[in-house]
Amino acid sequence: MHELSLCANLIEQLEQLAVEAAAAKVGRIELKIGVLSGVEPQLMAAAFGMAQVGTIAENAALFIEVTQPVIHCHDCDHEGEVSPQNLLCPHCGSESTELVAGHELILARVELLGSWPDARVNPL
Amino acid sequence: MCTDCGCQIRGHQQILAKPSKAPDIFLGRPERILQGLLQKNDQQADQNRQQFDRHGVLVINLMSSPGSGKTALLEATLKALKGELRMAVIEGDLETENDAKRIRALGITAYQITTGTACHLDAHMVAQALDHLPLKDLDVLFIENVGNLVCPASFDLGHHLNVTLLSVTEGDDKPQKYPVMFRAADLLLITKTDLLPYLPEFSMARATASQRALATKAKLFPLSAKTSEGLSSWTDWMRRQRASYQALLEKGLSLKPRVAQEGKALHLERPEITFKPLTL
């Protein structure tokens, strides 16, 4: 259950972002979690519910986008989705593939809430 | 370039602005920030790695299920290389000093981290352990991670190489069941091969195929810590890795586990921040 450690880490990052932008709250968070990242999205969501209590992200809504493994083949240039158990090139069978998606563990988007003119963020 | 993690972000002073009047809706310009969820851990890991590199200590992280023979492998390895390399061990367990005691019995410095209930070591725990180790007098430091095929794979400790163990009693399909862990391996060791005569169901060919399907170039060595059969392939591998690590250091470079290198590339993805008015 390392998801709880990750959430503690995430909350720290959110607090730092909020301080930098002089925001009062965190409204919405979007994570990108690859199936090969070693993190279970459902456990992450459950852990976030516990970790957010009493923090700047107390009422923040968490959205998780789960990404599937995508490989790029160095031999035949094929690029496409594969199963997490088989990362060989489905086109030519090569082992010389690179994982280009599916192992992300990323804070993709944060919506901060605050009141002007305190906010230190450029208007559009 | 970001001075913290080396990624391509603009300093946030460029985001800061003094608006002359308040607009109705405050949607921030999508500002590019890049944050791996393990940012704090990764920063500490990089500091650990810099400390290792200053002293030229090659650091190997051993990961496997509980009971697949990490400590026995260390005992055999330490005995085999004792006169040749100066080594020390960080032991990670939920409870007890048992493993550290086994290592100390060989006259080797060992520091035991007891994690309580935590299922993995992280970079901060390792940083604390480093205060208790004579880094300047070491050539190789082994970190024996908590026995677990899931969580340890997600944490960079600042080490240089991941070695994953698979004992023959666990079955030859383990890499298929735990692709994250086995993909992280820079070297896979099949351990307890002295038990193979009793385990006709274990196929070395299936274990190899199961690992190869993860498109990893990691070598696979079968060995028995008990009989020392196959041990020299592993110790030779370590010598080669140490030589290439030293060559990298001379060029001012360092070495990272293969999966940690990928992680760096992922940081180049550019997420965004939006800012909205607070409605009370």
XYZ file of C-alpha atoms in Angstrom:
404
model
C 0.000 0.000 0.000
C 2.553 2.570 -1.100
C -0.333 4.639 -2.510
C -0.646 6.366 0.879
C 2.985 7.528 0.749
C 2.351 8.799 -2.761
C -0.687 10.753 -1.595
C 1.267 12.389 1.233
C 3.789 13.392 -1.426
C 1.026 14.661 -3.695
C -0.497 16.804 -0.930
C 2.911 18.394 -0.287
C 3.223 19.235 -3.973
C -0.258 20.737 -4.017
C 0.484 22.846 -0.948
C 3.623 24.136 -2.602
C 1.783 24.985 -5.835
C -0.975 26.743 -3.903
C 1.539 28.813 -1.945
C 3.381 29.796 -5.131
C 0.163 30.961 -6.782
C -1.275 32.388 -3.532
C -4.344 30.226 -3.975
C -6.710 29.449 -1.123
C -7.772 25.975 -2.120
C -7.262 23.200 -4.560
C -10.384 22.564 -6.622
C -9.592 19.700 -8.902
C -6.647 17.408 -9.559
C -6.034 15.194 -12.530
C -3.539 12.364 -12.341
C -2.249 10.181 -15.115
C -1.430 6.690 -13.899
C -0.041 4.053 -16.219
C -0.909 0.409 -15.654
C 2.844 -0.277 -15.540
C 3.558 2.442 -12.969
C 3.082 0.064 -10.073
C 0.273 2.164 -8.662
C -3.287 0.930 -8.378
C -5.711 3.754 -9.333
C -8.490 2.559 -7.014
C -6.148 2.344 -4.033
C -4.755 5.749 -4.969
C -8.254 7.264 -4.930
C -9.028 5.639 -1.571
C -5.723 6.795 -0.095
C -6.256 10.321 -1.392
C -9.578 10.455 0.457
C -7.684 9.840 3.694
C -4.677 12.036 2.932
C -6.639 15.111 1.880
C -8.443 15.573 5.218
C -7.386 18.792 6.926
C -5.216 19.970 4.026
C -5.496 22.643 1.354
C -6.929 19.907 -0.880
C -9.602 18.934 1.644
C -12.477 19.316 -0.820
C -10.533 18.727 -4.005
C -11.979 16.376 -6.583
C -9.582 13.744 -7.853
C -9.707 12.456 -11.415
C -7.466 9.663 -12.583
C -6.760 8.844 -16.182
C -5.459 5.298 -16.522
C -3.113 4.839 -19.448
C -2.386 1.571 -21.263
C 1.096 0.537 -22.368
C 2.130 1.839 -25.773
C 5.405 0.708 -27.285
C 7.552 2.104 -30.067
C 9.517 -0.513 -31.970
C 13.087 0.468 -32.862
C 13.245 -2.207 -35.555
C 10.063 -1.678 -37.599
C 8.919 1.705 -36.241
C 5.543 0.270 -35.243
C 3.830 2.190 -32.458
C 0.771 0.884 -30.683
C -0.953 -0.377 -27.576
C 0.184 -3.677 -26.064
C -0.688 -5.767 -23.008
C 1.267 -5.105 -19.798
C 2.523 -8.715 -19.876
C 3.853 -8.568 -23.412
C 5.856 -5.549 -24.406
C 7.403 -7.116 -27.501
C 6.529 -5.566 -30.839
C 3.194 -7.097 -31.927
C 4.144 -6.341 -35.536
C 7.621 -7.853 -35.920
C 8.187 -9.561 -32.549
C 11.250 -7.464 -31.733
C 12.480 -7.088 -28.138
C 13.937 -3.733 -29.035
C 10.928 -1.714 -27.999
C 10.563 1.364 -25.886
C 7.643 2.041 -23.616
C 6.281 5.431 -24.647
C 3.163 5.355 -22.450
C 1.689 3.239 -19.697
C 4.245 3.857 -16.947
C 3.310 7.442 -16.117
C 2.795 8.605 -12.577
C 2.024 12.219 -13.177
C 0.193 15.132 -11.680
C -1.225 16.240 -15.000
C -3.479 19.166 -14.123
C -4.356 21.184 -11.065
C -7.175 23.664 -10.652
C -6.421 26.185 -7.923
C -9.059 28.364 -6.321
C -8.450 31.808 -4.931
C -9.533 35.405 -4.971
C -8.152 38.249 -7.048
C -5.984 40.275 -6.619
C -4.148 37.978 -4.213
C -3.628 35.395 -6.895
C -0.198 35.501 -8.446
C -1.175 33.992 -11.767
C -1.512 35.717 -15.118
C -5.044 36.300 -16.409
C -5.702 35.101 -19.929
C 15.964 24.671 -17.002
C 14.683 23.730 -13.568
C 17.534 23.639 -11.058
C 15.768 21.109 -8.870
C 15.127 18.251 -11.221
C 16.778 19.400 -14.447
C 13.547 19.422 -16.434
C 12.598 22.064 -18.956
C 10.319 24.394 -17.061
C 10.356 28.108 -16.834
C 11.018 29.612 -13.443
C 7.810 30.510 -11.766
C 8.824 34.170 -11.449
C 7.776 34.352 -15.106
C 4.267 33.306 -14.102
C 3.995 36.017 -11.520
C 2.370 39.236 -12.632
C 0.747 42.262 -11.120
C -2.706 42.675 -12.654
C -3.888 46.280 -12.872
C -7.503 45.441 -12.253
C -9.501 42.397 -11.343
C -11.069 40.554 -14.262
C -14.302 38.639 -13.726
C -12.932 35.191 -14.371
C -9.429 34.296 -13.443
C -8.334 31.489 -15.628
C -4.599 31.284 -15.408
C -2.669 30.876 -18.599
C -2.073 27.148 -18.687
C 1.297 27.121 -17.030
C 3.559 24.273 -17.790
C 4.649 22.507 -14.677
C 5.991 19.036 -14.582
C 5.638 16.944 -11.560
C 6.102 13.281 -11.187
C 4.091 12.158 -8.199
C 7.306 10.978 -6.669
C 8.985 14.370 -7.043
C 10.025 14.694 -3.374
C 11.359 11.161 -3.316
C 13.142 11.624 -6.634
C 14.838 14.826 -5.475
C 16.151 13.057 -2.377
C 17.179 10.094 -4.538
C 19.202 12.400 -6.786
C 20.919 13.879 -3.719
C 21.722 10.382 -2.466
C 23.119 9.463 -5.868
C 25.312 12.578 -5.917
C 26.645 11.613 -2.512
C 27.426 8.073 -3.730
C 29.094 9.469 -6.833
C 31.302 11.835 -4.826
C 32.690 8.797 -3.041
C 32.608 6.546 -6.100
C 30.406 3.962 -4.391
C 28.404 1.702 -6.718
C 24.989 1.097 -5.135
C 22.949 -1.996 -5.959
C 19.307 -2.354 -4.902
C 18.199 -5.956 -4.356
C 14.485 -6.633 -4.723
C 12.400 -9.806 -4.533
C 9.613 -11.595 -2.680
C 10.212 -12.325 0.993
C 12.254 -15.479 1.340
C 13.733 -15.687 -2.137
C 17.258 -15.550 -0.765
C 18.433 -11.928 -0.829
C 20.337 -12.199 2.446
C 21.778 -15.605 1.536
C 22.925 -14.161 -1.801
C 24.555 -11.255 0.033
C 26.330 -13.597 2.436
C 27.726 -15.655 -0.449
C 28.671 -12.519 -2.406
C 30.368 -10.830 0.532
C 32.393 -13.953 1.252
C 33.417 -14.248 -2.390
C 34.479 -10.610 -2.802
C 35.640 -9.685 0.691
C 39.348 -9.332 -0.059
C 38.705 -7.591 -3.379
C 36.057 -4.916 -2.712
C 35.147 -2.803 0.278
C 31.435 -3.420 0.788
C 28.603 -2.514 3.153
C 24.917 -3.333 3.341
C 21.707 -1.461 4.141
C 19.031 -3.911 5.250
C 15.346 -3.060 4.896
C 12.777 -5.024 6.867
C 9.494 -4.337 8.599
C 10.892 -5.603 11.888
C 14.024 -7.175 13.471
C 17.785 -6.734 13.113
C 18.160 -10.382 12.051
C 19.459 -9.717 8.550
C 21.932 -7.038 9.649
C 23.261 -9.424 12.308
C 23.857 -12.103 9.662
C 25.876 -9.608 7.593
C 27.836 -8.276 10.592
C 28.778 -11.845 11.497
C 30.886 -11.768 8.315
C 32.740 -8.680 9.510
C 30.871 -6.394 7.096
C 29.236 -3.109 8.123
C 25.452 -3.333 7.978
C 22.801 -0.779 8.855
C 19.302 -2.058 9.489
C 16.314 0.101 8.545
C 13.127 -1.156 10.169
C 10.178 0.325 8.334
C 7.479 -0.698 10.832
C 4.555 -1.236 8.509
C 5.903 0.431 5.362
C 6.180 -2.019 2.499
C 9.197 -0.433 0.785
C 12.285 1.684 1.345
C 12.250 5.257 0.095
C 15.002 7.758 -0.645
C 14.625 9.567 2.685
C 15.055 6.383 4.729
C 18.213 5.609 2.758
C 19.503 9.166 3.277
C 19.221 8.692 7.040
C 21.003 5.355 6.867
C 23.915 7.000 5.032
C 24.863 8.921 8.172
C 25.771 5.578 9.726
C 27.916 4.260 6.885
C 31.566 5.035 6.039
C 30.894 5.939 2.373
C 34.426 7.179 1.738
C 35.804 3.745 2.612
C 33.454 1.795 0.323
C 33.479 0.467 -3.235
C 30.045 -1.150 -3.304
C 26.932 -0.642 -1.181
C 24.109 -3.167 -1.331
C 20.601 -2.144 -0.363
C 18.446 -5.120 0.501
C 14.944 -3.790 -0.022
C 11.867 -4.964 1.864
C 10.752 -8.335 0.513
C 7.850 -7.364 -1.746
C 7.313 -7.683 -5.500
C 5.114 -4.594 -5.791
C 5.951 -1.419 -3.879
C 9.780 -1.223 -3.944
C 9.735 -0.983 -7.748
C 8.180 2.492 -7.583
C 10.848 4.172 -5.455
C 14.179 5.488 -6.654
C 16.594 5.329 -3.708
C 19.485 6.998 -5.502
C 21.014 3.621 -6.324
C 22.654 2.794 -9.648
C 21.356 -0.679 -10.481
C 18.328 -2.823 -9.719
C 18.844 -6.528 -9.251
C 15.709 -8.640 -8.918
C 15.746 -12.173 -7.519
C 13.364 -14.941 -8.455
C 13.728 -18.170 -6.515
C 12.808 -21.382 -8.294
C 10.211 -22.241 -5.631
C 8.171 -19.167 -6.644
C 7.359 -20.422 -10.129
C 8.581 -19.479 -13.581
C 5.689 -17.132 -14.420
C 6.481 -14.499 -11.778
C 7.657 -11.906 -14.345
C 4.251 -12.142 -16.052
C 2.454 -11.696 -12.739
C 4.590 -8.760 -11.576
C 5.597 -6.967 -14.784
C 6.385 -3.673 -13.022
C 8.946 -5.261 -10.717
C 10.588 -7.480 -13.321
C 10.714 -4.726 -15.937
C 12.645 -2.656 -13.375
C 15.441 -5.234 -13.160
C 18.821 -4.403 -14.656
C 19.724 -7.988 -13.840
C 17.526 -10.971 -12.988
C 18.935 -13.693 -10.752
C 17.188 -17.054 -10.591
C 18.081 -18.262 -7.105
C 18.029 -21.537 -5.154
C 18.830 -23.565 -8.287
C 20.090 -26.329 -5.958
C 16.382 -27.096 -5.422
C 15.686 -27.618 -9.139
C 15.864 -31.443 -8.907
C 12.796 -31.284 -6.632
C 10.895 -28.851 -8.817
C 10.372 -30.386 -12.261
C 7.550 -27.886 -12.834
C 10.019 -24.975 -12.928
C 11.229 -24.359 -16.466
C 14.212 -22.076 -16.980
C 13.061 -21.583 -20.585
C 9.627 -20.373 -19.441
C 11.205 -18.067 -16.855
C 13.435 -16.597 -19.565
C 10.528 -16.188 -22.014
C 8.408 -14.642 -19.293
C 11.119 -12.060 -18.618
C 11.887 -11.459 -22.315
C 8.207 -10.681 -23.015
C 8.707 -7.543 -20.933
C 11.114 -6.303 -23.621
C 13.909 -5.892 -21.136
C 17.524 -6.381 -22.094
C 18.375 -7.452 -18.551
C 20.595 -10.516 -18.355
C 19.400 -13.543 -16.424
C 21.759 -15.693 -14.345
C 20.727 -18.874 -12.515
C 22.654 -19.436 -9.298
C 22.672 -21.131 -5.935
C 23.978 -19.169 -2.956
C 24.165 -22.441 -1.038
C 26.447 -24.346 -3.411
C 27.967 -21.247 -5.088
C 27.096 -22.730 -8.482
C 26.643 -19.863 -10.946
C 27.800 -17.290 -8.389
C 30.756 -16.199 -10.508
C 28.492 -15.000 -13.370
C 26.927 -12.610 -10.893
C 30.168 -11.445 -9.301
C 31.727 -10.975 -12.784
C 28.675 -8.922 -13.793
C 29.207 -6.774 -10.703
C 32.858 -6.219 -11.570
C 31.901 -5.177 -15.115
C 29.220 -2.819 -13.819
C 31.674 -1.295 -11.384
C 34.205 -0.737 -14.156
C 31.643 0.973 -16.406
C 30.368 3.024 -13.459
C 33.889 4.255 -12.757
C 34.342 5.086 -16.438
C 31.135 7.128 -16.312
C 32.285 8.950 -13.180
C 35.545 9.905 -14.885
C 33.489 11.565 -17.612
C 31.484 13.421 -14.966
C 28.444 11.212 -15.566
C 26.533 8.814 -13.360
C 24.478 5.678 -13.708
C 20.764 5.216 -13.135
C 18.596 2.119 -13.188
C 17.010 1.737 -16.616
C 13.478 2.457 -15.359
C 14.634 5.613 -13.567
C 16.059 6.874 -16.870
C 12.648 6.394 -18.461
C 11.125 8.314 -15.566
C 13.253 11.307 -16.485
C 11.863 11.255 -20.010
C 8.336 11.171 -18.648
C 8.995 14.367 -16.734
C 9.147 16.115 -20.081
C 5.395 15.790 -20.406
C 3.851 19.158 -19.859
C 0.788 19.309 -17.594
C -1.028 22.515 -16.784
C -2.445 24.595 -13.948
C -5.656 26.583 -14.085
C -6.759 29.170 -11.602
C -10.376 29.934 -10.771
C -12.146 32.295 -8.409
C -13.037 30.923 -5.043
C -16.799 30.729 -4.604
C -17.619 30.637 -0.934
